[in-house]
PDB file of C-alpha atoms and ligand atoms in Angstrom:
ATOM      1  CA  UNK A   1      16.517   6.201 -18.760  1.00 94.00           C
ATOM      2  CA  UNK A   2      12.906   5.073 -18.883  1.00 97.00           C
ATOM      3  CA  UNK A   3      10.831   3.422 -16.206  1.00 98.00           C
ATOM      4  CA  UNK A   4      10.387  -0.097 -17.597  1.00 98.00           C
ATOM      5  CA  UNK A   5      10.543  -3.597 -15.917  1.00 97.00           C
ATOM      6  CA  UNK A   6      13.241  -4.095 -13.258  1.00 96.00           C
ATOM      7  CA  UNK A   7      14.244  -1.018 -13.172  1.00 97.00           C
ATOM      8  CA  UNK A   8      14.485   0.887  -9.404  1.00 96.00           C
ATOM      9  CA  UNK A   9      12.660   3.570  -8.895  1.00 96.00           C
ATOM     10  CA  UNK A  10      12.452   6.358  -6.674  1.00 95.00           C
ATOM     11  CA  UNK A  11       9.875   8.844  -6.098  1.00 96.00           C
ATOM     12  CA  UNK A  12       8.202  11.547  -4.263  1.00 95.00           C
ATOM     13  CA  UNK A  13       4.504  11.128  -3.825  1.00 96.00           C
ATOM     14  CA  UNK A  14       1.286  12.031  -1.749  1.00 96.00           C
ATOM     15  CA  UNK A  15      -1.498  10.726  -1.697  1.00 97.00           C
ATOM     16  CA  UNK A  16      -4.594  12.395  -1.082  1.00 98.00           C
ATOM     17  CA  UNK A  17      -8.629  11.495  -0.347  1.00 96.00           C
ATOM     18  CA  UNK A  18     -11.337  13.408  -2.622  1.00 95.00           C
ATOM     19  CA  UNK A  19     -11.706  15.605   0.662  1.00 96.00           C
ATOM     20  CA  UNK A  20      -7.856  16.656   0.565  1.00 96.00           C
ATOM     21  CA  UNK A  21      -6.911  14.699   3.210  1.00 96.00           C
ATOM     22  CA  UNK A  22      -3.578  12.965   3.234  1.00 97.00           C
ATOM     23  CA  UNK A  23      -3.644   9.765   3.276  1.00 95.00           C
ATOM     24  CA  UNK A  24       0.051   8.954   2.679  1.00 94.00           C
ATOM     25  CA  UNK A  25       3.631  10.698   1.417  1.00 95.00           C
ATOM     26  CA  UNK A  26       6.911   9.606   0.941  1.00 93.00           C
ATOM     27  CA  UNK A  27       9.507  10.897   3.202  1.00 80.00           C
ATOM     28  CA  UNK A  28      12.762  12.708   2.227  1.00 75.00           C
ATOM     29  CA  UNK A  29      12.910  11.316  -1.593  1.00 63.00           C
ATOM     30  CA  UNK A  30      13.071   7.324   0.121  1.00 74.00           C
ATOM     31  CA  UNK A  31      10.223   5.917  -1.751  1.00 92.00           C
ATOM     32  CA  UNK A  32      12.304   3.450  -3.488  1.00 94.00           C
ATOM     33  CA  UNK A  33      10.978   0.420  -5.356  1.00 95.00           C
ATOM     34  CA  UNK A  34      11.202  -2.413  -7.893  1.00 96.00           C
ATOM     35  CA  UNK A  35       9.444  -1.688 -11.356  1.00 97.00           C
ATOM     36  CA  UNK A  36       7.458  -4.447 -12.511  1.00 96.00           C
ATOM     37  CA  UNK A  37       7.119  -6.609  -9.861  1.00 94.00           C
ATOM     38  CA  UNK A  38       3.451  -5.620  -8.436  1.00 93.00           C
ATOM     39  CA  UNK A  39       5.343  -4.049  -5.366  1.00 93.00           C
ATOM     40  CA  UNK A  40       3.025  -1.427  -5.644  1.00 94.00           C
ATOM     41  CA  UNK A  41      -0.398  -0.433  -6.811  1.00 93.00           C
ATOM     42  CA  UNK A  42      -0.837  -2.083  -9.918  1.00 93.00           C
ATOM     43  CA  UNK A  43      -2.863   1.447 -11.297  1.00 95.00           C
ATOM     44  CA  UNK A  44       0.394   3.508  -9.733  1.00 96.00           C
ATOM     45  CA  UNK A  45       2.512   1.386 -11.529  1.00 97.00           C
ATOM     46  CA  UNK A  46       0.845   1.288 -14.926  1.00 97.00           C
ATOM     47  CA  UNK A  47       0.776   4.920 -14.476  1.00 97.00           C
ATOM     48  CA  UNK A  48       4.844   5.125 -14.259  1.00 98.00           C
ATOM     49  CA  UNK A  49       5.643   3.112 -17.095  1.00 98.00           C
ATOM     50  CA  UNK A  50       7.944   4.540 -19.303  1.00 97.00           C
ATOM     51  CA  UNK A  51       8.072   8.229 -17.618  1.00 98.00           C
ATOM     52  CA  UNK A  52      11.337   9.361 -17.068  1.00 98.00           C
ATOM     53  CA  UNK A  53      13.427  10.875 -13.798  1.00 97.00           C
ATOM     54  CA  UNK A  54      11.791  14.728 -13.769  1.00 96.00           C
ATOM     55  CA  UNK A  55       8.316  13.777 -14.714  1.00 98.00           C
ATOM     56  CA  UNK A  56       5.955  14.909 -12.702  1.00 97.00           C
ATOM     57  CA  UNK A  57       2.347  13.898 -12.679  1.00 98.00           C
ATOM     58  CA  UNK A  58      -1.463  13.959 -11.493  1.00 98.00           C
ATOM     59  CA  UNK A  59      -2.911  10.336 -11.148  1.00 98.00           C
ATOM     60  CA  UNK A  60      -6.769   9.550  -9.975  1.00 98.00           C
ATOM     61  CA  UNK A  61      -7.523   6.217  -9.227  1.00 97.00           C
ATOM     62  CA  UNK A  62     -10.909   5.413  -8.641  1.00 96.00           C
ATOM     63  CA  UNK A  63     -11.650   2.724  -5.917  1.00 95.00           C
ATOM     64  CA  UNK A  64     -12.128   0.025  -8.329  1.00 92.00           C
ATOM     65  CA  UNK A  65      -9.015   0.608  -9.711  1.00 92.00           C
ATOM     66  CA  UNK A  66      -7.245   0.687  -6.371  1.00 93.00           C
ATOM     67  CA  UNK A  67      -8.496  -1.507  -3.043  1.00 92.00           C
ATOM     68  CA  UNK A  68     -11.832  -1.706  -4.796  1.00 93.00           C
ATOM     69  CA  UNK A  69     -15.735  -0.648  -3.234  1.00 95.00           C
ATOM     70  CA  UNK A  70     -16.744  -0.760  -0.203  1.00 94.00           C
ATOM     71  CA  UNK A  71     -17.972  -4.211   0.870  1.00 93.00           C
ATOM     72  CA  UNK A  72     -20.704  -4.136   3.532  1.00 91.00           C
ATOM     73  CA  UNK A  73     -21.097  -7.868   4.191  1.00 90.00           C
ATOM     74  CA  UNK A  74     -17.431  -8.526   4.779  1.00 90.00           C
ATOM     75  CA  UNK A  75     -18.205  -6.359   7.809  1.00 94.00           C
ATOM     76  CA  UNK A  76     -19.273  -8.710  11.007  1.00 93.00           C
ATOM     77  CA  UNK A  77     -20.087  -7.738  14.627  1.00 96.00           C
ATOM     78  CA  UNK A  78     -18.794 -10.353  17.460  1.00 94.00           C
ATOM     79  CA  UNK A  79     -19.186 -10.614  20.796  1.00 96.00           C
ATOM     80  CA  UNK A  80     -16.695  -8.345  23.218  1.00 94.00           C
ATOM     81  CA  UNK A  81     -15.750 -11.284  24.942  1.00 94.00           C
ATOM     82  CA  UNK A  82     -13.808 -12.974  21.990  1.00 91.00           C
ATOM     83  CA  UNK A  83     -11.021 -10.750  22.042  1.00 90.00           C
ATOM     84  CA  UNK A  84     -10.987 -12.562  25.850  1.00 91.00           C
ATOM     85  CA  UNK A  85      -9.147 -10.209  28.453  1.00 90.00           C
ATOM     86  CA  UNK A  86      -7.344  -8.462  25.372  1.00 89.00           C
ATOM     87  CA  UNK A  87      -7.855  -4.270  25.637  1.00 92.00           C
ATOM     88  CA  UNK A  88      -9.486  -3.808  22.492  1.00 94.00           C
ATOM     89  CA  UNK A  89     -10.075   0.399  20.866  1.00 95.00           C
ATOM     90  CA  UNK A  90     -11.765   1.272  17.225  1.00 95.00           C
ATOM     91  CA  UNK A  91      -8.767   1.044  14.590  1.00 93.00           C
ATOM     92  CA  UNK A  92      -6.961  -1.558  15.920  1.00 94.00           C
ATOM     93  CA  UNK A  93      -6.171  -4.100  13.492  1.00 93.00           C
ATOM     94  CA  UNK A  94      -4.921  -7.488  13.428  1.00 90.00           C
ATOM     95  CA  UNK A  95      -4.899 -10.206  10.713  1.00 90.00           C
ATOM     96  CA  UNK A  96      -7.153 -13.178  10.394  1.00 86.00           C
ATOM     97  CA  UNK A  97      -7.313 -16.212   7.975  1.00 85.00           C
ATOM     98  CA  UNK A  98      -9.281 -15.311   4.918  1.00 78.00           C
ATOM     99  CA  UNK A  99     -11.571 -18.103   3.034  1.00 77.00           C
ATOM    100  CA  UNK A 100      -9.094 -18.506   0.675  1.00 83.00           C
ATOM    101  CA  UNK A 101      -6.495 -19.180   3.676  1.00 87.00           C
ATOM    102  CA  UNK A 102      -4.532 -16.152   3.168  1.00 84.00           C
ATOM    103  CA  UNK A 103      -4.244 -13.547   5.756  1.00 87.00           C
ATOM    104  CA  UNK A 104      -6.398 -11.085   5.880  1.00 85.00           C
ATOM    105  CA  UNK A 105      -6.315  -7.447   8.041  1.00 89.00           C
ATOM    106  CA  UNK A 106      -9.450  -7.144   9.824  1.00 93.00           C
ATOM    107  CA  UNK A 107      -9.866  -3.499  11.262  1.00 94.00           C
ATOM    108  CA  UNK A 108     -11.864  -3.472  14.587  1.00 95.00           C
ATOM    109  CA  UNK A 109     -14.934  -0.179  12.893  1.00 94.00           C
ATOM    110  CA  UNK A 110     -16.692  -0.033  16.241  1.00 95.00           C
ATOM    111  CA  UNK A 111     -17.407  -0.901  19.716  1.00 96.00           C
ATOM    112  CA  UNK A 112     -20.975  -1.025  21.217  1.00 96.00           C
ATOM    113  CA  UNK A 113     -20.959  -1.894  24.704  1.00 94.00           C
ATOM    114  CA  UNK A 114     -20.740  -5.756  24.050  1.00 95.00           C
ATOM    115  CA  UNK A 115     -20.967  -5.748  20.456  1.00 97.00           C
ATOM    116  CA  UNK A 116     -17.657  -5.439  18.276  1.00 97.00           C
ATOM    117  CA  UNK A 117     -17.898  -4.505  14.325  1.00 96.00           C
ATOM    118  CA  UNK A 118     -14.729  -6.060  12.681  1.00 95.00           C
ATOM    119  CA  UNK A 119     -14.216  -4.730   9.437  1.00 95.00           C
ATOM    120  CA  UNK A 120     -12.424  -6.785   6.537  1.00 92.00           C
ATOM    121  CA  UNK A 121     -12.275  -4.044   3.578  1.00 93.00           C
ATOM    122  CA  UNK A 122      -8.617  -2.939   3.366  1.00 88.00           C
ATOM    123  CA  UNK A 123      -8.152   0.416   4.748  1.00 87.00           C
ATOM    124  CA  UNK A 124      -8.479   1.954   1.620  1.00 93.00           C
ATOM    125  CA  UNK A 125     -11.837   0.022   0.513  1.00 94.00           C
ATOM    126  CA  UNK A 126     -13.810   2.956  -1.148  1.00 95.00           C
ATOM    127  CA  UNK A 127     -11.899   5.115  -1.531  1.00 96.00           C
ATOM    128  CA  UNK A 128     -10.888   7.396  -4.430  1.00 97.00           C
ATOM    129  CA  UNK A 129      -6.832   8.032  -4.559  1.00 97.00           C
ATOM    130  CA  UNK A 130      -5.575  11.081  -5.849  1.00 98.00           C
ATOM    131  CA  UNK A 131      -1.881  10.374  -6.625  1.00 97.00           C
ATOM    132  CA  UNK A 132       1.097  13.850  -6.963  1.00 97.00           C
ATOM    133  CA  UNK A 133       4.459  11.902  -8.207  1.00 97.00           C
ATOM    134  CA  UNK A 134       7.547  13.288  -8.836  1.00 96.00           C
ATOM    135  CA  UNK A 135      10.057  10.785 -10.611  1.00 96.00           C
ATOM    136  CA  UNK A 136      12.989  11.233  -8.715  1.00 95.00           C
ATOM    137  CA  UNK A 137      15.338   8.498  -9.699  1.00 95.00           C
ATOM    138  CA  UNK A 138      15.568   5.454 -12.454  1.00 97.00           C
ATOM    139  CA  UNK A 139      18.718   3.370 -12.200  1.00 96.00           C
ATOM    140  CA  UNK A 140      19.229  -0.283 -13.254  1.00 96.00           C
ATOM    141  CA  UNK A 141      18.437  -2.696 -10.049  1.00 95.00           C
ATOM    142  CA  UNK A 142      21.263  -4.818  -9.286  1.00 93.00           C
ATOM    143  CA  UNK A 143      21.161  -8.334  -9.591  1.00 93.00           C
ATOM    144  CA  UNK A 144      20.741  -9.228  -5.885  1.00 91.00           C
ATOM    145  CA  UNK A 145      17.240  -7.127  -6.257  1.00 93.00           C
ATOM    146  CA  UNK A 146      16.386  -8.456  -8.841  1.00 94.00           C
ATOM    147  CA  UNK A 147      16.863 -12.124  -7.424  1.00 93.00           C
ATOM    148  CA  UNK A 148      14.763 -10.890  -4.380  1.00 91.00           C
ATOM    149  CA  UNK A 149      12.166  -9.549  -6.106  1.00 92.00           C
ATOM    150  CA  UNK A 150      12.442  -6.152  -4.140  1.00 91.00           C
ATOM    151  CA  UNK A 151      15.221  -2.954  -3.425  1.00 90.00           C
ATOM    152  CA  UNK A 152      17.810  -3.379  -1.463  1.00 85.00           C
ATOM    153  CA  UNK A 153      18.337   0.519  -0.158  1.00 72.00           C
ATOM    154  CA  UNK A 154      21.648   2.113  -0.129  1.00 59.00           C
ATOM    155  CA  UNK A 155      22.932  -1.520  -0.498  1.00 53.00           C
ATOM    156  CA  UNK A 156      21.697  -2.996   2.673  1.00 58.00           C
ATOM    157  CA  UNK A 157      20.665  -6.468   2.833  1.00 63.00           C
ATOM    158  CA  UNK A 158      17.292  -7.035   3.081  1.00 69.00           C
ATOM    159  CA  UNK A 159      17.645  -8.728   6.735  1.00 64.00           C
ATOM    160  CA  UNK A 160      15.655 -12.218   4.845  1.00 60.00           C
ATOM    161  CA  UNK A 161      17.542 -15.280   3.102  1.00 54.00           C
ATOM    162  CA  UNK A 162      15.817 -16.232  -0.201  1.00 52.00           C
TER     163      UNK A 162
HETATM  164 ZN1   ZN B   1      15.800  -9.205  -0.367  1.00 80.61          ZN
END
């Protein structure tokens, strides 16, 4: 069975920087998800359409095929005291309204005495991903899934009402 739309997936992956270090893996074969239905990274996905349970492969997405450049000037520094009595460290993250209204994950980059750098790229902003998959699984997604949008693991609901 091919990997094509609606299908559920499973696979083994890691996910590397251009230095070697890992960024992310998928633990114990569990990486299960929805084909078709932007769940993941839309170059990830174009990159497993149509392989087949066994195929293994090398993928390279470059950052503007993945959470795009760098953007300096969505990078801001605000004053320490707007975080009020809050305990505030470098990496924390916590989502604010974007311009378009959506949420967006702002990552505090640094603190400087007083001054606080919040950061607005997504994590991965920049960054080159170097993709190992293994296809582990392709089975048909049942109709529930499909209805949700999503994988229901091992059967479990998915906790949410749609
Ligand atoms: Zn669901």
């Amino acid at each position: 069975m091919n990997i094509t739309t609606d299908k559920a997936i499973t696979i083994n992956y890691t996910l590397k920087d251009d230095e070697g270090k890992l960024i992310d893996e998928s633990k114990d074969s569990s990486f299960i998800y929805l084909h078709g239905h932007s769940n993941i990274i839309p170059g990830l996905e174009a990159a497993l359409d149509n392989k087949t349970k066994g195929d293994k492969f090398e993928l390279v997405l470059e950052p503007k095929d993945a959470y795009g450049e760098y953007n300096a000037a969505i990078t801001q520094t605000i004053s320490r005291s707007a975080f009020g009595e809050e305990k505030i460290e470098v990496g924390m993250q916590f989502h604010a309204e974007g311009d378009d209204g959506n949420p967006v994950l702002i990552t505090i980059s640094e603190i400087n005495g007083d001054d606080v750098t919040i950061d607005g790229n997504p994590p991965l902003a920049g960054v080159t991903l170097n993709y190992s998959v293994e296809v582990i699984d392709v089975r048909d997604a049942t109709k529930e899934e499909l209805s949700h949008g999503h994988i229901h693991a091992q059967g479990e609901s998915c906790g949410h009402n749609h």
